[in-house]
PDB file of C-alpha atoms in Angstrom:
ATOM      1  CA  MET A   1     120.861 103.307  96.057  1.00 64.00           C
ATOM      2  CA  ALA A   2     119.917 104.321  99.320  1.00 62.00           C
ATOM      3  CA  MET A   3     120.959 106.956 102.005  1.00 67.00           C
ATOM      4  CA  PRO A   4     122.189 104.405 105.040  1.00 74.00           C
ATOM      5  CA  GLU A   5     122.755 107.463 107.528  1.00 90.00           C
ATOM      6  CA  THR A   6     119.946 107.183 109.904  1.00 92.00           C
ATOM      7  CA  PRO A   7     119.893 103.484 110.341  1.00 90.00           C
ATOM      8  CA  ILE A   8     123.528 104.017 111.696  1.00 92.00           C
ATOM      9  CA  GLY A   9     122.839 107.230 113.963  1.00 93.00           C
ATOM     10  CA  PHE A  10     124.294 109.461 111.724  1.00 94.00           C
ATOM     11  CA  ILE A  11     122.451 112.003 109.428  1.00 95.00           C
ATOM     12  CA  PRO A  12     122.578 112.220 105.280  1.00 94.00           C
ATOM     13  CA  ASP A  13     125.528 114.021 104.764  1.00 92.00           C
ATOM     14  CA  ASN A  14     128.144 115.043 101.581  1.00 92.00           C
ATOM     15  CA  GLY A  15     125.167 117.398 100.528  1.00 94.00           C
ATOM     16  CA  GLY A  16     122.755 114.553 101.126  1.00 94.00           C
ATOM     17  CA  SER A  17     120.530 117.154 103.086  1.00 96.00           C
ATOM     18  CA  TYR A  18     120.789 119.562 100.475  1.00 96.00           C
ATOM     19  CA  PHE A  19     120.063 117.230  97.627  1.00 94.00           C
ATOM     20  CA  LEU A  20     117.298 115.361  99.093  1.00 95.00           C
ATOM     21  CA  SER A  21     115.698 118.087 100.491  1.00 96.00           C
ATOM     22  CA  HIS A  22     115.201 119.647  97.264  1.00 96.00           C
ATOM     23  CA  LEU A  23     113.964 117.002  95.529  1.00 94.00           C
ATOM     24  CA  PRO A  24     110.067 117.410  94.015  1.00 93.00           C
ATOM     25  CA  GLY A  25     107.475 116.890  97.339  1.00 95.00           C
ATOM     26  CA  ASN A  26     108.456 115.328 100.092  1.00 96.00           C
ATOM     27  CA  MET A  27     110.551 112.098  98.401  1.00 95.00           C
ATOM     28  CA  GLY A  28     113.785 113.566  99.808  1.00 95.00           C
ATOM     29  CA  MET A  29     112.037 113.248 103.493  1.00 97.00           C
ATOM     30  CA  TYR A  30     110.860 110.292 102.941  1.00 97.00           C
ATOM     31  CA  LEU A  31     113.995 108.857 101.530  1.00 96.00           C
ATOM     32  CA  GLY A  32     116.523 110.654 104.428  1.00 96.00           C
ATOM     33  CA  LEU A  33     114.789 109.379 106.799  1.00 97.00           C
ATOM     34  CA  THR A  34     113.479 105.479 106.431  1.00 96.00           C
ATOM     35  CA  GLY A  35     116.623 105.004 104.499  1.00 93.00           C
ATOM     36  CA  ASP A  36     114.857 102.862 101.986  1.00 92.00           C
ATOM     37  CA  GLN A  37     117.038 101.631  98.536  1.00 88.00           C
ATOM     38  CA  ILE A  38     115.877 102.718  95.428  1.00 88.00           C
ATOM     39  CA  LYS A  39     117.091 101.438  92.238  1.00 83.00           C
ATOM     40  CA  GLY A  40     116.948 102.455  88.562  1.00 81.00           C
ATOM     41  CA  GLU A  41     113.818 103.593  86.994  1.00 88.00           C
ATOM     42  CA  ASP A  42     112.491 105.253  90.525  1.00 90.00           C
ATOM     43  CA  ILE A  43     115.742 107.027  90.644  1.00 90.00           C
ATOM     44  CA  TYR A  44     115.176 108.546  87.326  1.00 90.00           C
ATOM     45  CA  ASN A  45     111.594 109.063  88.215  1.00 90.00           C
ATOM     46  CA  ILE A  46     112.133 110.767  91.151  1.00 90.00           C
ATOM     47  CA  GLY A  47     114.718 113.503  89.665  1.00 88.00           C
ATOM     48  CA  LEU A  48     117.942 112.016  91.122  1.00 89.00           C
ATOM     49  CA  SER A  49     119.352 111.184  87.906  1.00 90.00           C
ATOM     50  CA  THR A  50     118.923 113.194  84.211  1.00 91.00           C
ATOM     51  CA  HIS A  51     118.811 109.686  82.194  1.00 92.00           C
ATOM     52  CA  HIS A  52     117.781 105.480  82.489  1.00 91.00           C
ATOM     53  CA  VAL A  53     119.891 103.156  80.675  1.00 91.00           C
ATOM     54  CA  THR A  54     120.455  99.359  81.906  1.00 88.00           C
ATOM     55  CA  HIS A  55     123.177  96.585  81.426  1.00 87.00           C
ATOM     56  CA  LYS A  56     120.649  94.887  79.492  1.00 86.00           C
ATOM     57  CA  ASP A  57     122.050  93.972  76.173  1.00 86.00           C
ATOM     58  CA  GLY A  58     124.711  95.440  76.533  1.00 91.00           C
ATOM     59  CA  ALA A  59     123.076  98.897  76.634  1.00 92.00           C
ATOM     60  CA  LEU A  60     125.705 100.517  79.125  1.00 92.00           C
ATOM     61  CA  ASP A  61     128.440  99.347  77.444  1.00 94.00           C
ATOM     62  CA  ARG A  62     127.130 100.930  73.821  1.00 95.00           C
ATOM     63  CA  LEU A  63     126.555 104.339  75.718  1.00 95.00           C
ATOM     64  CA  GLU A  64     130.059 104.186  77.379  1.00 95.00           C
ATOM     65  CA  SER A  65     131.413 103.252  73.519  1.00 96.00           C
ATOM     66  CA  ASP A  66     129.226 105.850  71.928  1.00 95.00           C
ATOM     67  CA  LEU A  67     130.515 108.151  74.029  1.00 96.00           C
ATOM     68  CA  ILE A  68     134.288 107.904  74.168  1.00 96.00           C
ATOM     69  CA  SER A  69     134.049 107.954  69.921  1.00 96.00           C
ATOM     70  CA  LEU A  70     132.769 111.669  70.235  1.00 94.00           C
ATOM     71  CA  SER A  71     135.454 112.888  68.547  1.00 92.00           C
ATOM     72  CA  GLN A  72     134.496 117.173  69.923  1.00 92.00           C
ATOM     73  CA  PRO A  73     131.518 116.134  72.271  1.00 94.00           C
ATOM     74  CA  THR A  74     129.385 118.961  73.111  1.00 95.00           C
ATOM     75  CA  ASP A  75     126.287 119.222  75.545  1.00 95.00           C
ATOM     76  CA  ASP A  76     123.950 118.620  72.229  1.00 95.00           C
ATOM     77  CA  THR A  77     125.755 115.648  71.157  1.00 96.00           C
ATOM     78  CA  VAL A  78     126.197 114.225  74.521  1.00 96.00           C
ATOM     79  CA  SER A  79     122.352 114.778  75.224  1.00 95.00           C
ATOM     80  CA  GLU A  80     121.775 113.217  71.890  1.00 95.00           C
ATOM     81  CA  ILE A  81     123.338 110.104  72.351  1.00 96.00           C
ATOM     82  CA  LEU A  82     121.719 110.015  76.254  1.00 95.00           C
ATOM     83  CA  ASP A  83     118.049 110.600  74.942  1.00 94.00           C
ATOM     84  CA  LEU A  84     118.425 107.780  72.649  1.00 94.00           C
ATOM     85  CA  TYR A  85     119.918 104.979  75.539  1.00 93.00           C
ATOM     86  CA  HIS A  86     117.305 106.252  77.881  1.00 93.00           C
ATOM     87  CA  SER A  87     114.448 105.798  74.906  1.00 89.00           C
ATOM     88  CA  LYS A  88     115.203 102.145  74.376  1.00 88.00           C
ATOM     89  CA  CYS A  89     115.840 101.379  78.140  1.00 87.00           C
ATOM     90  CA  TYR A  90     113.051 103.257  80.218  1.00 86.00           C
ATOM     91  CA  SER A  91     110.054 101.566  80.098  1.00 85.00           C
ATOM     92  CA  GLY A  92     107.964 104.133  82.274  1.00 81.00           C
ATOM     93  CA  ALA A  93     106.254 101.284  84.740  1.00 80.00           C
ATOM     94  CA  THR A  94     104.815 102.825  87.455  1.00 78.00           C
ATOM     95  CA  SER A  95     106.614 101.274  90.740  1.00 84.00           C
ATOM     96  CA  SER A  96     105.242 100.951  94.191  1.00 85.00           C
ATOM     97  CA  LEU A  97     107.647 104.072  95.232  1.00 89.00           C
ATOM     98  CA  CYS A  98     106.038 105.902  92.368  1.00 89.00           C
ATOM     99  CA  SER A  99     102.569 105.239  93.151  1.00 91.00           C
ATOM    100  CA  ASN A 100     102.865 105.997  96.645  1.00 94.00           C
ATOM    101  CA  ILE A 101     104.133 109.266  95.929  1.00 94.00           C
ATOM    102  CA  PRO A 102     101.013 111.641  96.875  1.00 95.00           C
ATOM    103  CA  THR A 103     100.966 109.632 100.259  1.00 96.00           C
ATOM    104  CA  ILE A 104     104.663 110.432 101.044  1.00 97.00           C
ATOM    105  CA  ASN A 105     103.880 113.983  99.978  1.00 97.00           C
ATOM    106  CA  ARG A 106     101.286 114.257 102.599  1.00 97.00           C
ATOM    107  CA  ILE A 107     102.247 112.179 105.258  1.00 98.00           C
ATOM    108  CA  PHE A 108     106.112 113.282 105.151  1.00 98.00           C
ATOM    109  CA  SER A 109     105.553 116.615 105.439  1.00 97.00           C
ATOM    110  CA  LYS A 110     104.262 116.848 108.754  1.00 97.00           C
ATOM    111  CA  GLY A 111     106.144 118.919 111.366  1.00 96.00           C
ATOM    112  CA  ARG A 112     106.984 116.188 114.002  1.00 97.00           C
ATOM    113  CA  VAL A 113     108.865 112.844 112.956  1.00 98.00           C
ATOM    114  CA  GLU A 114     105.942 111.485 115.658  1.00 97.00           C
ATOM    115  CA  ASP A 115     103.161 112.467 113.330  1.00 98.00           C
ATOM    116  CA  ILE A 116     105.173 110.661 110.754  1.00 98.00           C
ATOM    117  CA  VAL A 117     104.880 107.535 112.787  1.00 98.00           C
ATOM    118  CA  ARG A 118     100.843 108.073 113.533  1.00 97.00           C
ATOM    119  CA  GLU A 119     100.044 108.516 110.065  1.00 97.00           C
ATOM    120  CA  LEU A 120     102.220 105.617 108.859  1.00 97.00           C
ATOM    121  CA  ARG A 121     100.013 103.527 111.368  1.00 97.00           C
ATOM    122  CA  LEU A 122      96.953 104.627 109.957  1.00 97.00           C
ATOM    123  CA  GLU A 123      97.824 103.318 106.505  1.00 95.00           C
ATOM    124  CA  GLU A 124      97.028  99.648 105.408  1.00 91.00           C
ATOM    125  CA  SER A 125      99.069  99.396 102.761  1.00 93.00           C
ATOM    126  CA  ASP A 126     101.881  97.035 102.142  1.00 94.00           C
ATOM    127  CA  TRP A 127     104.368  99.904 101.161  1.00 94.00           C
ATOM    128  CA  ALA A 128     103.225 102.043 104.388  1.00 95.00           C
ATOM    129  CA  LYS A 129     103.566  99.078 106.814  1.00 96.00           C
ATOM    130  CA  HIS A 130     107.631  98.796 105.071  1.00 95.00           C
ATOM    131  CA  SER A 131     107.961 102.556 105.406  1.00 96.00           C
ATOM    132  CA  LEU A 132     107.164 102.038 109.427  1.00 97.00           C
ATOM    133  CA  LYS A 133     109.238  99.206 109.507  1.00 96.00           C
ATOM    134  CA  LEU A 134     112.234 100.987 108.601  1.00 95.00           C
ATOM    135  CA  LEU A 135     111.468 103.881 110.330  1.00 96.00           C
ATOM    136  CA  LEU A 136     111.180 102.338 113.985  1.00 96.00           C
ATOM    137  CA  SER A 137     113.884 100.721 113.022  1.00 94.00           C
ATOM    138  CA  ASN A 138     116.232 103.913 112.709  1.00 95.00           C
ATOM    139  CA  SER A 139     117.811 105.546 115.245  1.00 95.00           C
ATOM    140  CA  PRO A 140     115.611 108.166 117.182  1.00 96.00           C
ATOM    141  CA  LEU A 141     118.202 110.729 117.736  1.00 95.00           C
ATOM    142  CA  ALA A 142     119.285 110.878 114.287  1.00 96.00           C
ATOM    143  CA  LEU A 143     115.246 110.841 112.778  1.00 97.00           C
ATOM    144  CA  LYS A 144     114.866 113.733 115.027  1.00 97.00           C
ATOM    145  CA  LEU A 145     117.746 115.171 113.930  1.00 96.00           C
ATOM    146  CA  THR A 146     117.376 114.733 109.933  1.00 97.00           C
ATOM    147  CA  HIS A 147     113.921 115.466 109.889  1.00 98.00           C
ATOM    148  CA  ARG A 148     115.152 119.432 111.419  1.00 97.00           C
ATOM    149  CA  LEU A 149     118.166 119.312 109.450  1.00 97.00           C
ATOM    150  CA  PHE A 150     115.719 118.787 105.945  1.00 97.00           C
ATOM    151  CA  ARG A 151     113.305 121.204 106.362  1.00 96.00           C
ATOM    152  CA  LEU A 152     116.324 123.822 106.616  1.00 96.00           C
ATOM    153  CA  THR A 153     118.297 123.158 103.842  1.00 96.00           C
ATOM    154  CA  ARG A 154     115.253 123.541 101.586  1.00 95.00           C
ATOM    155  CA  ARG A 155     115.700 126.675 101.871  1.00 95.00           C
ATOM    156  CA  LEU A 156     119.364 127.500 101.836  1.00 95.00           C
ATOM    157  CA  ASN A 157     122.018 126.878  99.285  1.00 95.00           C
ATOM    158  CA  LEU A 158     124.417 123.828  98.968  1.00 96.00           C
ATOM    159  CA  TYR A 159     127.335 125.899 100.709  1.00 94.00           C
ATOM    160  CA  ASP A 160     125.510 127.016 103.583  1.00 94.00           C
ATOM    161  CA  SER A 161     123.792 123.212 103.674  1.00 95.00           C
ATOM    162  CA  LEU A 162     127.283 121.658 104.137  1.00 95.00           C
ATOM    163  CA  SER A 163     128.210 124.046 106.760  1.00 93.00           C
ATOM    164  CA  LEU A 164     125.231 123.306 108.654  1.00 94.00           C
ATOM    165  CA  GLU A 165     126.082 119.125 108.159  1.00 95.00           C
ATOM    166  CA  LEU A 166     129.171 119.696 109.689  1.00 92.00           C
ATOM    167  CA  THR A 167     127.826 121.623 112.493  1.00 93.00           C
ATOM    168  CA  VAL A 168     125.489 119.065 113.633  1.00 94.00           C
ATOM    169  CA  GLY A 169     127.949 116.007 111.793  1.00 91.00           C
ATOM    170  CA  GLY A 170     130.719 117.154 114.204  1.00 89.00           C
ATOM    171  CA  ASN A 171     128.662 116.925 117.398  1.00 89.00           C
ATOM    172  CA  MET A 172     127.527 113.808 116.691  1.00 88.00           C
ATOM    173  CA  LEU A 173     131.260 112.739 116.752  1.00 85.00           C
ATOM    174  CA  ALA A 174     131.389 114.656 119.577  1.00 83.00           C
ATOM    175  CA  LEU A 175     128.663 114.318 121.836  1.00 73.00           C
ATOM    176  CA  PRO A 176     128.606 111.413 124.189  1.00 68.00           C
ATOM    177  CA  THR A 177     124.888 111.051 123.583  1.00 66.00           C
ATOM    178  CA  ALA A 178     125.526 110.475 119.989  1.00 72.00           C
ATOM    179  CA  ASP A 179     124.089 107.230 118.605  1.00 88.00           C
ATOM    180  CA  PHE A 180     126.705 107.115 115.589  1.00 88.00           C
ATOM    181  CA  CYS A 181     129.180 104.657 116.859  1.00 85.00           C
ATOM    182  CA  LYS A 182     126.144 102.359 118.421  1.00 87.00           C
ATOM    183  CA  GLY A 183     124.744 102.121 115.047  1.00 88.00           C
ATOM    184  CA  VAL A 184     128.286 101.349 113.116  1.00 87.00           C
ATOM    185  CA  ARG A 185     129.514  98.866 116.195  1.00 86.00           C
ATOM    186  CA  ALA A 186     126.338  97.297 115.765  1.00 87.00           C
ATOM    187  CA  LEU A 187     125.655  96.627 111.383  1.00 84.00           C
ATOM    188  CA  PHE A 188     129.064  96.469 110.883  1.00 88.00           C
ATOM    189  CA  VAL A 189     131.327  95.317 113.119  1.00 90.00           C
ATOM    190  CA  GLU A 190     129.517  93.223 115.488  1.00 87.00           C
ATOM    191  CA  LYS A 191     126.682  92.128 113.099  1.00 87.00           C
ATOM    192  CA  THR A 192     123.602  92.399 115.361  1.00 86.00           C
ATOM    193  CA  GLY A 193     121.773  94.746 113.288  1.00 81.00           C
ATOM    194  CA  LYS A 194     120.278  95.469 116.468  1.00 86.00           C
ATOM    195  CA  PRO A 195     121.550  98.830 117.848  1.00 90.00           C
ATOM    196  CA  GLN A 196     121.062  99.604 120.963  1.00 90.00           C
ATOM    197  CA  TRP A 197     119.624 103.539 120.680  1.00 93.00           C
ATOM    198  CA  SER A 198     119.284 105.814 123.329  1.00 90.00           C
ATOM    199  CA  PRO A 199     116.679 106.873 123.575  1.00 92.00           C
ATOM    200  CA  SER A 200     115.267 103.815 122.584  1.00 93.00           C
ATOM    201  CA  ASN A 201     111.383 106.129 121.317  1.00 95.00           C
ATOM    202  CA  ILE A 202     110.845 108.981 119.306  1.00 96.00           C
ATOM    203  CA  LYS A 203     108.952 111.009 121.752  1.00 95.00           C
ATOM    204  CA  ASP A 204     112.116 110.735 124.385  1.00 96.00           C
ATOM    205  CA  VAL A 205     114.198 112.895 121.586  1.00 95.00           C
ATOM    206  CA  THR A 206     113.657 116.295 123.012  1.00 95.00           C
ATOM    207  CA  GLU A 207     113.230 119.735 120.877  1.00 95.00           C
ATOM    208  CA  GLU A 208     115.667 120.576 123.423  1.00 94.00           C
ATOM    209  CA  GLU A 209     118.569 118.327 122.842  1.00 92.00           C
ATOM    210  CA  VAL A 210     117.901 118.489 119.203  1.00 94.00           C
ATOM    211  CA  SER A 211     119.007 122.075 119.612  1.00 93.00           C
ATOM    212  CA  ARG A 212     122.202 120.725 120.527  1.00 90.00           C
ATOM    213  CA  TYR A 213     123.571 119.155 117.772  1.00 92.00           C
ATOM    214  CA  PHE A 214     122.579 122.794 115.573  1.00 93.00           C
ATOM    215  CA  THR A 215     124.736 124.858 118.081  1.00 88.00           C
ATOM    216  CA  GLN A 216     128.340 125.144 116.828  1.00 75.00           C
ATOM    217  CA  SER A 217     130.628 124.549 119.801  1.00 65.00           C
ATOM    218  CA  ASN A 218     134.065 125.557 120.000  1.00 50.00           C
ATOM    219  CA  HIS A 219     135.101 123.183 121.844  1.00 48.00           C
ATOM    220  CA  LEU A 220     135.018 120.476 119.685  1.00 52.00           C
ATOM    221  CA  ASN A 221     137.777 119.343 118.241  1.00 54.00           C
ATOM    222  CA  TYR A 222     137.300 118.445 114.435  1.00 48.00           C
ATOM    223  CA  GLU A 223     141.037 117.352 113.876  1.00 50.00           C
ATOM    224  CA  PHE A 224     138.949 113.985 112.319  1.00 43.00           C
ATOM    225  CA  LEU A 225     138.967 116.093 109.304  1.00 44.00           C
ATOM    226  CA  ASN A 226     142.609 116.573 108.661  1.00 45.00           C
ATOM    227  CA  GLN A 227     142.996 112.430 109.557  1.00 41.00           C
TER     228      GLN A 227
END
């Protein structure tokens, strides 16, 4: 699982800003900014799933069969079956991601993206080097927009979060300074993997520029939503 929006110059949308920003600590901010991929048990460990069941030894197929065989399923009977398979599949092993949760919560609580980058540079772990590499490869503008978006949506309900995503995302598709088209072109069309972000440095994205994307503009054309 990954949130690949910042690597293509966009923001986490479709409610992503809501469910990520409401994860415990600052794990959501970490995932939203870096676009890091998480798998299996980590998805459960950080609270993005209620159970963990794998394909190993046909467990997932048997789970599906057992659920389908319920003649009159209830919340309790479904939960009982899910709990049974989860207990068989979940190892509880500590991953690199989970072992760094305290560090993630500390670093990604910072009020500026620049401060997050600075703190990652001070860390010497492989995890920090990996996270810094991911962060610095993403669109500086998208990083700043995502950072502000998450700090707002963690205090909002789902409806208001979706509304804010629409405002910011609409501006990112309409304003000529946005990086979205550059990211899509480089990663999916030309497949160079090296978008030419503008600005190319995080420090060059001003707070005034970020604020532009959070302002509803009557001139924006949202016809793309109906296509």
